[in-house]
Amino acid sequence: MSTVALFAQLKLRLLVGNLRGDLQRKLGFTLTLILSVFVSVIGFLLMSLLRLAPHDVAASIVVVVFSLMLIGWMIVPLLAFGLDDTLDPARLSLFPLPTHRLAVGMFTASATGVWPLATLIVTTGALVGLATGVGGVLLGIIAVLLQFALCLVTSRLVTTALSSALRTRRGRDVLAVAAIFVVLLAQLPNLVLNGNLGDPAEMLRGASAILRWTPSGMAAHAMADGGLTGLAELVAVALVVVVAGWLWIKALSRALVTPDASTRAASVRRESGLIDRFLPDGPLAAVVTKELKYIRREPRSRVGWFSSLVVAVVLGFSVTRSLETGAWLPILLTASAGMMIALQSANSFGIDGRSLWMNAVATGSERGLSTDLAGRHLAGAVIATPLLILIATVAGLLAGHPEGIAPAVLTGLGALGIGFGVGSVTSVVIPYTVPDRMNAFTGAAPGQGGQAFVSGMGALLGVSALSLPFVVPLLFGLFWVSVLAPFYGLLAEFLGRRLGAKIGFARFPELLAAVSQAT
Amino acid sequence: MTEAVHTHGLFKRYGPQIAVAGIDLVVPAGSFAGLVGPNGAGKTTSLSMITGLLRPDGGQAEIDGFDVWRDPVAVKARIGVLPEGLRLFERLSGRELLLYNGRLRGISKADVEQRAEELLQVMDLAEAADKLVVDYSTGMRKKIGLAAALLHNPSVLFLDEPFEGVDPVSANTLTEVLRRFTASGSTVIFSSHVMDLVERLCDWVSVMSAGHIVAQGPLELVREGRSLNQAFLDLVGGPRDNGDSGLTWLGRGKEPA
């Protein structure tokens, strides 16, 4: 019991310590807090309102919700937002803790937090909504706790297992592919819903008939059942939790002693100097050269690029399945691809992170920072342009509207420019650290999840707002306006970059501090 | 005597904690200066503020007579920096890092290539020049960092703990390069805990403790005939007694708790 109290306290201290003295972090945390309170309250209400629905429908819904919750716990901590500030087990490896105490402690630390609490509240809502009779309530309470434990343990198991696999540099390069699967999975419900599989009630029954046999589904079913079958199911779930926990501890102790053997590195090729043939010698050429190398060599950049493209492709598929095709299709696809690629620059300095000081001591003026941003955008455009042409061509041909290809490329370039312009401003106004250890797939340093979210949403809103002058005429079929799009994009990039450089240079030290957080 | 660095009441606080309490740091041009002090004395914070990486809460800093915060172009062209923590652009090779750094400062590519080649030779990094910095050892990182800081021939060089975690061979290379650099009239300021090293290399010492400068001047004056280590302990307050009062449980013959 003392272990539980100790680790819970430790985790709370870490959370509080993370917030100390930094307004942006406090705001980010407040945002997370508001979001989680919202989710808990709405979730609890909706779940408890299930009591009004017919019992079998309610049971099916809870089965599906519990399963989704489990899947969410497996995927979301991997995905983004730094939801999980749990202790790093490596820091505890030197303490004389027996394995079971370490396990209890780590579990407590995982359970202490905003999101675990929200999960527990929503799960309890199901108890209110579903359980009947004394047996139902008793079993229900156990089921809620088991479901909660299952979510946490599975989540930790997944991250730990992947972290040991991805600790090597080679492993982190494989991560590029893994992250794309995660993005694909996240798009799956969207695809299924657009697939017109039949009426919702039928779908719900079908889904719950299958999901009922997953651990989460059994917990939900036990809650609805309340009898001996339910008890047997709970025993099974408890077994699953214990086994998952055991596997987690195994993975943990392996991860702690497996060395990183990735430093036996080969040399890189000398540069060919291709950039220098097109650009005048100077800072701009230096930045473009460096950025192109970073896009190629830095796993975080690769992940960004691959996922932007995958999102664009997935979007394309889901749109074509639900609507009539037309010449607008390649335009929409290419424009969104351009936007997704450009949105990566919403936090341009994040990947430089703590090495940004090197730019800071060399950059003496606004102009210097503006050149830096221009170099980054140019490098991005060098890779993005052929990709956009490819996407436009493929989409145009597949949709049977080759006349849409040219406007698509032009709009795509426009979207790219607008994205770069907006990104220049968000990069300096809401900068955040991108952790260099991608083993938990988090998108931001602990405590900076809110900033990452605001930055992403802000960039998205900014791009959408600035795109309106083109979106509206395109919607009415006036495709000729796309001729103007690249120029509009260029203007947006230019103005955004000037503004970004002006703001950014004035707050360079703050920018430096924001992207240099410990991760 | 012209001054390479002069600060007036430089001040920084983190919440209630005062990290640097209004210091007047002076370093004469052409000197090899050591900034010494216990952990948490404010050395890194001071160096960060003087090099324009951290915004001070008060006071001014001047380098070669130019205000760091009002005239950044002139100052940044004159200084070379090796901060603590050694974060470099990890995904570039050593050579690429030098090329990037030099060209970012507007030196022509041909010039940078020549300088980089010579620096890599002197730093004994020629073999590792085309490996990624992410795979460098601590000593190699310090050396490539110093090479990057020297590339544009600064007049004042700031080094935060340049010898920490560096093997003796690399340390020797570093000191050789720095000696040659100051012999030509340029200034080096470095922070360190290693008193022997400071005593051997420096002709000017500033001692910091708890955010204040407690002594500053030519090495001989600060030492006053003592070893620098003793002078340092006297200044910042070493152990009053020999630890007799506590720690009775420490040592052989006692049960581990």
mmCIF file of C-alpha atoms in Angstrom, chain A residues 16-313:
data_model
loop_
_atom_site.group_PDB
_atom_site.id
_atom_site.type_symbol
_atom_site.label_atom_id
_atom_site.label_comp_id
_atom_site.label_asym_id
_atom_site.label_seq_id
_atom_site.Cartn_x
_atom_site.Cartn_y
_atom_site.Cartn_z
ATOM 1 C CA VAL A 16 2.999 19.709 -10.875
ATOM 2 C CA GLY A 17 6.719 20.174 -11.416
ATOM 3 C CA ASN A 18 6.202 20.161 -15.157
ATOM 4 C CA LEU A 19 3.873 23.125 -14.881
ATOM 5 C CA ARG A 20 5.983 25.280 -12.632
ATOM 6 C CA GLY A 21 6.790 28.733 -13.874
ATOM 7 C CA ASP A 22 5.785 28.413 -17.501
ATOM 8 C CA LEU A 23 2.586 30.124 -18.590
ATOM 9 C CA GLN A 24 2.340 28.275 -21.896
ATOM 10 C CA ARG A 25 2.594 24.915 -20.188
ATOM 11 C CA LYS A 26 -0.025 25.958 -17.689
ATOM 12 C CA LEU A 27 -2.342 26.972 -20.507
ATOM 13 C CA GLY A 28 -1.682 23.702 -22.303
ATOM 14 C CA PHE A 29 -2.412 21.725 -19.167
ATOM 15 C CA THR A 30 -5.563 23.743 -18.508
ATOM 16 C CA LEU A 31 -6.721 22.933 -22.015
ATOM 17 C CA THR A 32 -6.078 19.235 -21.434
ATOM 18 C CA LEU A 33 -7.915 19.482 -18.129
ATOM 19 C CA ILE A 34 -10.967 21.178 -19.659
ATOM 20 C CA LEU A 35 -11.034 18.659 -22.484
ATOM 21 C CA SER A 36 -10.836 15.705 -20.122
ATOM 22 C CA VAL A 37 -13.528 17.092 -17.795
ATOM 23 C CA PHE A 38 -15.723 17.596 -20.845
ATOM 24 C CA VAL A 39 -15.071 14.055 -22.035
ATOM 25 C CA SER A 40 -15.712 12.572 -18.575
ATOM 26 C CA VAL A 41 -18.961 14.471 -17.982
ATOM 27 C CA ILE A 42 -20.415 13.893 -21.441
ATOM 28 C CA GLY A 43 -19.188 10.311 -21.483
ATOM 29 C CA PHE A 44 -20.646 9.564 -18.061
ATOM 30 C CA LEU A 45 -23.997 11.152 -18.953
ATOM 31 C CA LEU A 46 -24.301 9.357 -22.278
ATOM 32 C CA MET A 47 -23.361 6.028 -20.759
ATOM 33 C CA SER A 48 -25.771 6.359 -17.852
ATOM 34 C CA LEU A 49 -28.568 7.472 -20.199
ATOM 35 C CA LEU A 50 -28.300 4.045 -21.819
ATOM 36 C CA ARG A 51 -30.641 2.920 -19.044
ATOM 37 C CA LEU A 52 -33.438 4.487 -21.117
ATOM 38 C CA ALA A 53 -32.598 2.292 -24.124
ATOM 39 C CA PRO A 54 -33.742 -1.335 -24.497
ATOM 40 C CA HIS A 55 -31.464 -3.586 -22.489
ATOM 41 C CA ASP A 56 -29.970 -5.571 -25.380
ATOM 42 C CA VAL A 57 -29.244 -2.442 -27.426
ATOM 43 C CA ALA A 58 -27.628 -0.832 -24.370
ATOM 44 C CA ALA A 59 -25.523 -3.953 -23.813
ATOM 45 C CA SER A 60 -24.388 -3.947 -27.444
ATOM 46 C CA ILE A 61 -23.460 -0.276 -27.241
ATOM 47 C CA VAL A 62 -21.436 -0.787 -24.051
ATOM 48 C CA VAL A 63 -19.638 -3.748 -25.621
ATOM 49 C CA VAL A 64 -18.652 -1.602 -28.592
ATOM 50 C CA VAL A 65 -17.715 1.415 -26.449
ATOM 51 C CA PHE A 66 -15.563 -0.674 -24.095
ATOM 52 C CA SER A 67 -13.750 -2.245 -27.036
ATOM 53 C CA LEU A 68 -13.183 1.142 -28.649
ATOM 54 C CA MET A 69 -11.885 2.427 -25.325
ATOM 55 C CA LEU A 70 -9.354 -0.377 -25.156
ATOM 56 C CA ILE A 71 -8.256 0.197 -28.748
ATOM 57 C CA GLY A 72 -8.048 3.903 -27.993
ATOM 58 C CA TRP A 73 -5.776 3.257 -25.031
ATOM 59 C CA MET A 74 -3.567 1.112 -27.195
ATOM 60 C CA ILE A 75 -3.267 3.624 -30.014
ATOM 61 C CA VAL A 76 -3.743 7.162 -28.727
ATOM 62 C CA PRO A 77 -0.705 7.291 -26.407
ATOM 63 C CA LEU A 78 1.305 6.179 -29.422
ATOM 64 C CA LEU A 79 -0.245 8.748 -31.658
ATOM 65 C CA ALA A 80 0.119 12.225 -30.354
ATOM 66 C CA PHE A 81 -0.374 14.991 -27.849
ATOM 67 C CA GLY A 82 1.863 13.673 -25.066
ATOM 68 C CA LEU A 83 -1.074 12.380 -23.061
ATOM 69 C CA ASP A 84 1.105 10.049 -21.098
ATOM 70 C CA ASP A 85 3.600 11.604 -18.711
ATOM 71 C CA THR A 86 4.228 8.334 -16.944
ATOM 72 C CA LEU A 87 7.521 7.693 -15.236
ATOM 73 C CA ASP A 88 10.351 6.415 -17.321
ATOM 74 C CA PRO A 89 11.117 2.943 -15.911
ATOM 75 C CA ALA A 90 14.776 3.337 -16.828
ATOM 76 C CA ARG A 91 15.093 5.931 -14.050
ATOM 77 C CA LEU A 92 13.994 3.382 -11.482
ATOM 78 C CA SER A 93 16.222 0.549 -12.609
ATOM 79 C CA LEU A 94 18.925 1.219 -10.022
ATOM 80 C CA PHE A 95 16.622 1.161 -7.004
ATOM 81 C CA PRO A 96 16.458 -2.159 -5.142
ATOM 82 C CA LEU A 97 12.795 -2.697 -6.018
ATOM 83 C CA PRO A 98 11.513 -6.252 -6.342
ATOM 84 C CA THR A 99 9.745 -6.794 -9.646
ATOM 85 C CA HIS A 100 6.255 -6.954 -8.149
ATOM 86 C CA ARG A 101 6.737 -3.682 -6.268
ATOM 87 C CA LEU A 102 8.063 -2.054 -9.419
ATOM 88 C CA ALA A 103 5.039 -3.366 -11.288
ATOM 89 C CA VAL A 104 2.601 -2.106 -8.654
ATOM 90 C CA GLY A 105 4.379 1.222 -8.603
ATOM 91 C CA MET A 106 4.453 1.641 -12.350
ATOM 92 C CA PHE A 107 0.799 0.674 -12.539
ATOM 93 C CA THR A 108 -0.075 3.254 -9.898
ATOM 94 C CA ALA A 109 1.903 5.879 -11.749
ATOM 95 C CA SER A 110 0.081 5.017 -14.970
ATOM 96 C CA ALA A 111 -3.267 5.203 -13.203
ATOM 97 C CA THR A 112 -2.535 8.604 -11.684
ATOM 98 C CA GLY A 113 -3.402 11.224 -14.207
ATOM 99 C CA VAL A 114 -6.124 13.159 -15.916
ATOM 100 C CA TRP A 115 -6.984 10.749 -18.696
ATOM 101 C CA PRO A 116 -7.031 7.579 -16.598
ATOM 102 C CA LEU A 117 -9.479 9.334 -14.280
ATOM 103 C CA ALA A 118 -11.656 10.336 -17.233
ATOM 104 C CA THR A 119 -11.626 6.729 -18.426
ATOM 105 C CA LEU A 120 -12.660 5.510 -15.015
ATOM 106 C CA ILE A 121 -15.530 8.005 -14.847
ATOM 107 C CA VAL A 122 -16.865 7.106 -18.283
ATOM 108 C CA THR A 123 -16.596 3.397 -17.500
ATOM 109 C CA THR A 124 -18.500 3.957 -14.274
ATOM 110 C CA GLY A 125 -21.193 5.606 -16.371
ATOM 111 C CA ALA A 126 -21.725 2.261 -18.047
ATOM 112 C CA LEU A 127 -22.294 0.729 -14.618
ATOM 113 C CA VAL A 128 -25.078 3.227 -13.987
ATOM 114 C CA GLY A 129 -26.541 2.660 -17.415
ATOM 115 C CA LEU A 130 -26.390 -1.090 -17.610
ATOM 116 C CA ALA A 131 -26.248 -2.964 -14.317
ATOM 117 C CA THR A 132 -29.465 -4.537 -12.971
ATOM 118 C CA GLY A 133 -29.994 -6.175 -9.625
ATOM 119 C CA VAL A 134 -27.524 -6.697 -6.791
ATOM 120 C CA GLY A 135 -25.460 -9.250 -8.704
ATOM 121 C CA GLY A 136 -25.256 -6.926 -11.691
ATOM 122 C CA VAL A 137 -24.008 -4.047 -9.562
ATOM 123 C CA LEU A 138 -21.434 -6.180 -7.738
ATOM 124 C CA LEU A 139 -20.139 -7.763 -10.915
ATOM 125 C CA GLY A 140 -20.400 -4.386 -12.604
ATOM 126 C CA ILE A 141 -18.068 -2.740 -10.097
ATOM 127 C CA ILE A 142 -15.495 -5.474 -10.644
ATOM 128 C CA ALA A 143 -16.006 -5.229 -14.396
ATOM 129 C CA VAL A 144 -15.391 -1.466 -14.320
ATOM 130 C CA LEU A 145 -12.163 -1.913 -12.370
ATOM 131 C CA LEU A 146 -11.014 -4.736 -14.625
ATOM 132 C CA GLN A 147 -11.761 -2.751 -17.773
ATOM 133 C CA PHE A 148 -9.815 0.181 -16.320
ATOM 134 C CA ALA A 149 -6.856 -2.036 -15.423
ATOM 135 C CA LEU A 150 -7.002 -3.709 -18.806
ATOM 136 C CA CYS A 151 -6.828 -0.377 -20.640
ATOM 137 C CA LEU A 152 -3.838 0.800 -18.602
ATOM 138 C CA VAL A 153 -1.871 -2.434 -18.696
ATOM 139 C CA THR A 154 -2.432 -3.018 -22.408
ATOM 140 C CA SER A 155 -1.485 0.559 -23.159
ATOM 141 C CA ARG A 156 1.755 0.229 -21.173
ATOM 142 C CA LEU A 157 2.463 -3.158 -22.735
ATOM 143 C CA VAL A 158 2.145 -1.754 -26.240
ATOM 144 C CA THR A 159 4.340 1.271 -25.611
ATOM 145 C CA THR A 160 6.991 -0.691 -23.703
ATOM 146 C CA ALA A 161 7.146 -3.504 -26.243
ATOM 147 C CA LEU A 162 7.487 -1.015 -29.066
ATOM 148 C CA SER A 163 9.970 1.136 -27.166
ATOM 149 C CA SER A 164 12.450 -1.708 -26.819
ATOM 150 C CA ALA A 165 11.989 -2.599 -30.461
ATOM 151 C CA LEU A 166 12.382 0.975 -31.565
ATOM 152 C CA ARG A 167 15.205 2.054 -29.307
ATOM 153 C CA THR A 168 17.833 1.471 -31.964
ATOM 154 C CA ARG A 169 18.312 3.987 -34.695
ATOM 155 C CA ARG A 170 17.441 1.413 -37.311
ATOM 156 C CA GLY A 171 14.309 0.598 -35.357
ATOM 157 C CA ARG A 172 13.328 4.212 -35.278
ATOM 158 C CA ASP A 173 13.590 4.261 -39.040
ATOM 159 C CA VAL A 174 11.146 1.369 -39.212
ATOM 160 C CA LEU A 175 8.890 3.546 -37.116
ATOM 161 C CA ALA A 176 8.114 5.617 -40.171
ATOM 162 C CA VAL A 177 6.147 2.698 -41.522
ATOM 163 C CA ALA A 178 4.562 1.882 -38.157
ATOM 164 C CA ALA A 179 3.270 5.394 -37.694
ATOM 165 C CA ILE A 180 1.561 5.249 -41.068
ATOM 166 C CA PHE A 181 -0.315 2.138 -40.019
ATOM 167 C CA VAL A 182 -1.467 3.998 -36.948
ATOM 168 C CA VAL A 183 -2.742 6.831 -39.129
ATOM 169 C CA LEU A 184 -4.470 4.318 -41.384
ATOM 170 C CA LEU A 185 -6.124 2.626 -38.413
ATOM 171 C CA ALA A 186 -7.415 5.959 -37.215
ATOM 172 C CA GLN A 187 -9.059 6.437 -40.596
ATOM 173 C CA LEU A 188 -10.693 3.016 -40.497
ATOM 174 C CA PRO A 189 -14.001 4.011 -38.811
ATOM 175 C CA ASN A 190 -14.362 6.783 -41.347
ATOM 176 C CA LEU A 191 -13.946 4.333 -44.214
ATOM 177 C CA VAL A 192 -16.350 1.849 -42.667
ATOM 178 C CA LEU A 193 -19.013 4.488 -42.062
ATOM 179 C CA ASN A 194 -18.737 5.738 -45.613
ATOM 180 C CA GLY A 195 -18.999 2.217 -46.898
ATOM 181 C CA ASN A 196 -22.816 1.997 -46.545
ATOM 182 C CA LEU A 197 -22.815 -1.349 -44.779
ATOM 183 C CA GLY A 198 -26.491 -1.283 -43.921
ATOM 184 C CA ASP A 199 -28.651 0.209 -41.211
ATOM 185 C CA PRO A 200 -26.973 1.271 -37.944
ATOM 186 C CA ALA A 201 -28.902 -1.089 -35.657
ATOM 187 C CA GLU A 202 -27.882 -4.069 -37.764
ATOM 188 C CA MET A 203 -24.268 -2.885 -37.790
ATOM 189 C CA LEU A 204 -24.285 -2.409 -34.036
ATOM 190 C CA ARG A 205 -25.610 -5.917 -33.491
ATOM 191 C CA GLY A 206 -23.046 -7.378 -35.870
ATOM 192 C CA ALA A 207 -20.164 -5.484 -34.276
ATOM 193 C CA SER A 208 -21.154 -6.379 -30.737
ATOM 194 C CA ALA A 209 -21.606 -10.041 -31.662
ATOM 195 C CA ILE A 210 -17.920 -10.141 -32.564
ATOM 196 C CA LEU A 211 -16.526 -7.660 -30.027
ATOM 197 C CA ARG A 212 -18.402 -9.382 -27.231
ATOM 198 C CA TRP A 213 -15.652 -12.013 -27.154
ATOM 199 C CA THR A 214 -12.808 -9.505 -26.747
ATOM 200 C CA PRO A 215 -11.705 -8.965 -23.126
ATOM 201 C CA SER A 216 -13.380 -5.563 -22.998
ATOM 202 C CA GLY A 217 -16.500 -6.979 -24.563
ATOM 203 C CA MET A 218 -16.636 -9.734 -21.958
ATOM 204 C CA ALA A 219 -16.328 -7.180 -19.174
ATOM 205 C CA ALA A 220 -19.245 -5.256 -20.667
ATOM 206 C CA HIS A 221 -21.291 -8.372 -21.175
ATOM 207 C CA ALA A 222 -20.679 -9.520 -17.608
ATOM 208 C CA MET A 223 -21.983 -6.189 -16.416
ATOM 209 C CA ALA A 224 -25.198 -6.604 -18.422
ATOM 210 C CA ASP A 225 -25.565 -10.271 -17.548
ATOM 211 C CA GLY A 226 -25.059 -10.114 -13.788
ATOM 212 C CA GLY A 227 -25.241 -13.889 -13.336
ATOM 213 C CA LEU A 228 -22.878 -16.857 -13.282
ATOM 214 C CA THR A 229 -21.935 -16.418 -16.947
ATOM 215 C CA GLY A 230 -20.883 -12.905 -16.085
ATOM 216 C CA LEU A 231 -18.760 -14.154 -13.213
ATOM 217 C CA ALA A 232 -16.979 -16.634 -15.491
ATOM 218 C CA GLU A 233 -16.377 -13.893 -17.997
ATOM 219 C CA LEU A 234 -14.891 -11.639 -15.356
ATOM 220 C CA VAL A 235 -12.496 -14.385 -14.295
ATOM 221 C CA ALA A 236 -11.386 -14.657 -17.910
ATOM 222 C CA VAL A 237 -10.877 -10.889 -18.156
ATOM 223 C CA ALA A 238 -8.913 -10.894 -14.899
ATOM 224 C CA LEU A 239 -6.676 -13.608 -16.344
ATOM 225 C CA VAL A 240 -6.090 -11.504 -19.441
ATOM 226 C CA VAL A 241 -5.158 -8.516 -17.278
ATOM 227 C CA VAL A 242 -2.704 -10.622 -15.266
ATOM 228 C CA VAL A 243 -1.121 -12.106 -18.391
ATOM 229 C CA ALA A 244 -0.855 -8.673 -20.049
ATOM 230 C CA GLY A 245 0.671 -7.327 -16.846
ATOM 231 C CA TRP A 246 3.156 -10.190 -16.712
ATOM 232 C CA LEU A 247 4.119 -9.620 -20.353
ATOM 233 C CA TRP A 248 4.505 -5.938 -19.612
ATOM 234 C CA ILE A 249 6.888 -6.606 -16.709
ATOM 235 C CA LYS A 250 8.854 -8.988 -18.938
ATOM 236 C CA ALA A 251 9.037 -6.390 -21.697
ATOM 237 C CA LEU A 252 10.005 -3.792 -19.113
ATOM 238 C CA SER A 253 12.911 -5.747 -17.665
ATOM 239 C CA ARG A 254 14.096 -6.594 -21.153
ATOM 240 C CA ALA A 255 13.897 -2.986 -22.256
ATOM 241 C CA LEU A 256 15.960 -1.923 -19.245
ATOM 242 C CA VAL A 257 18.925 -4.145 -19.984
ATOM 243 C CA THR A 258 18.953 -4.238 -23.772
ATOM 244 C CA PRO A 259 21.749 -1.976 -24.965
ATOM 245 C CA ASP A 260 21.495 0.404 -27.858
ATOM 246 C CA ALA A 261 23.852 -1.003 -30.464
ATOM 247 C CA SER A 262 23.026 1.518 -33.137
ATOM 248 C CA THR A 263 26.107 3.688 -32.928
ATOM 249 C CA ARG A 264 28.186 1.560 -35.270
ATOM 250 C CA ALA A 265 27.440 3.930 -38.064
ATOM 251 C CA ALA A 266 28.518 4.090 -41.622
ATOM 252 C CA SER A 267 29.759 7.248 -43.261
ATOM 253 C CA VAL A 268 27.412 9.374 -45.289
ATOM 254 C CA ARG A 269 28.061 10.342 -48.849
ATOM 255 C CA ARG A 270 29.651 13.689 -49.524
ATOM 256 C CA GLU A 271 27.140 16.087 -50.958
ATOM 257 C CA SER A 272 26.933 16.401 -54.703
ATOM 258 C CA GLY A 273 26.481 20.158 -54.653
ATOM 259 C CA LEU A 274 23.372 19.957 -56.827
ATOM 260 C CA ILE A 275 21.662 22.706 -54.844
ATOM 261 C CA ASP A 276 24.596 25.035 -55.377
ATOM 262 C CA ARG A 277 24.153 24.810 -59.115
ATOM 263 C CA PHE A 278 20.755 26.454 -58.844
ATOM 264 C CA LEU A 279 21.123 28.786 -55.884
ATOM 265 C CA PRO A 280 23.638 31.555 -55.260
ATOM 266 C CA ASP A 281 26.249 30.750 -52.619
ATOM 267 C CA GLY A 282 25.084 31.931 -49.222
ATOM 268 C CA PRO A 283 22.899 31.239 -46.206
ATOM 269 C CA LEU A 284 19.842 30.319 -48.303
ATOM 270 C CA ALA A 285 21.698 27.540 -50.118
ATOM 271 C CA ALA A 286 23.114 26.343 -46.787
ATOM 272 C CA VAL A 287 19.657 26.086 -45.219
ATOM 273 C CA VAL A 288 18.154 24.326 -48.245
ATOM 274 C CA THR A 289 21.027 21.812 -48.298
ATOM 275 C CA LYS A 290 20.673 21.110 -44.602
ATOM 276 C CA GLU A 291 16.871 20.827 -44.728
ATOM 277 C CA LEU A 292 16.914 18.395 -47.646
ATOM 278 C CA LYS A 293 19.315 16.199 -45.673
ATOM 279 C CA TYR A 294 17.116 16.418 -42.609
ATOM 280 C CA ILE A 295 14.001 15.424 -44.527
ATOM 281 C CA ARG A 296 15.890 12.377 -45.748
ATOM 282 C CA ARG A 297 17.786 11.387 -42.612
ATOM 283 C CA GLU A 298 15.635 12.433 -39.684
ATOM 284 C CA PRO A 299 13.004 9.796 -38.813
ATOM 285 C CA ARG A 300 10.659 12.456 -37.443
ATOM 286 C CA SER A 301 10.663 14.252 -40.788
ATOM 287 C CA ARG A 302 10.075 11.016 -42.636
ATOM 288 C CA VAL A 303 7.124 10.195 -40.434
ATOM 289 C CA GLY A 304 5.685 13.631 -41.104
ATOM 290 C CA TRP A 305 6.038 13.375 -44.846
ATOM 291 C CA PHE A 306 4.733 9.837 -45.117
ATOM 292 C CA SER A 307 1.741 10.503 -42.906
ATOM 293 C CA SER A 308 0.759 13.656 -44.823
ATOM 294 C CA LEU A 309 0.700 11.650 -48.014
ATOM 295 C CA VAL A 310 -1.159 8.741 -46.457
ATOM 296 C CA VAL A 311 -3.803 11.075 -45.044
ATOM 297 C CA ALA A 312 -4.260 12.614 -48.486
ATOM 298 C CA VAL A 313 -4.615 9.196 -50.110
#
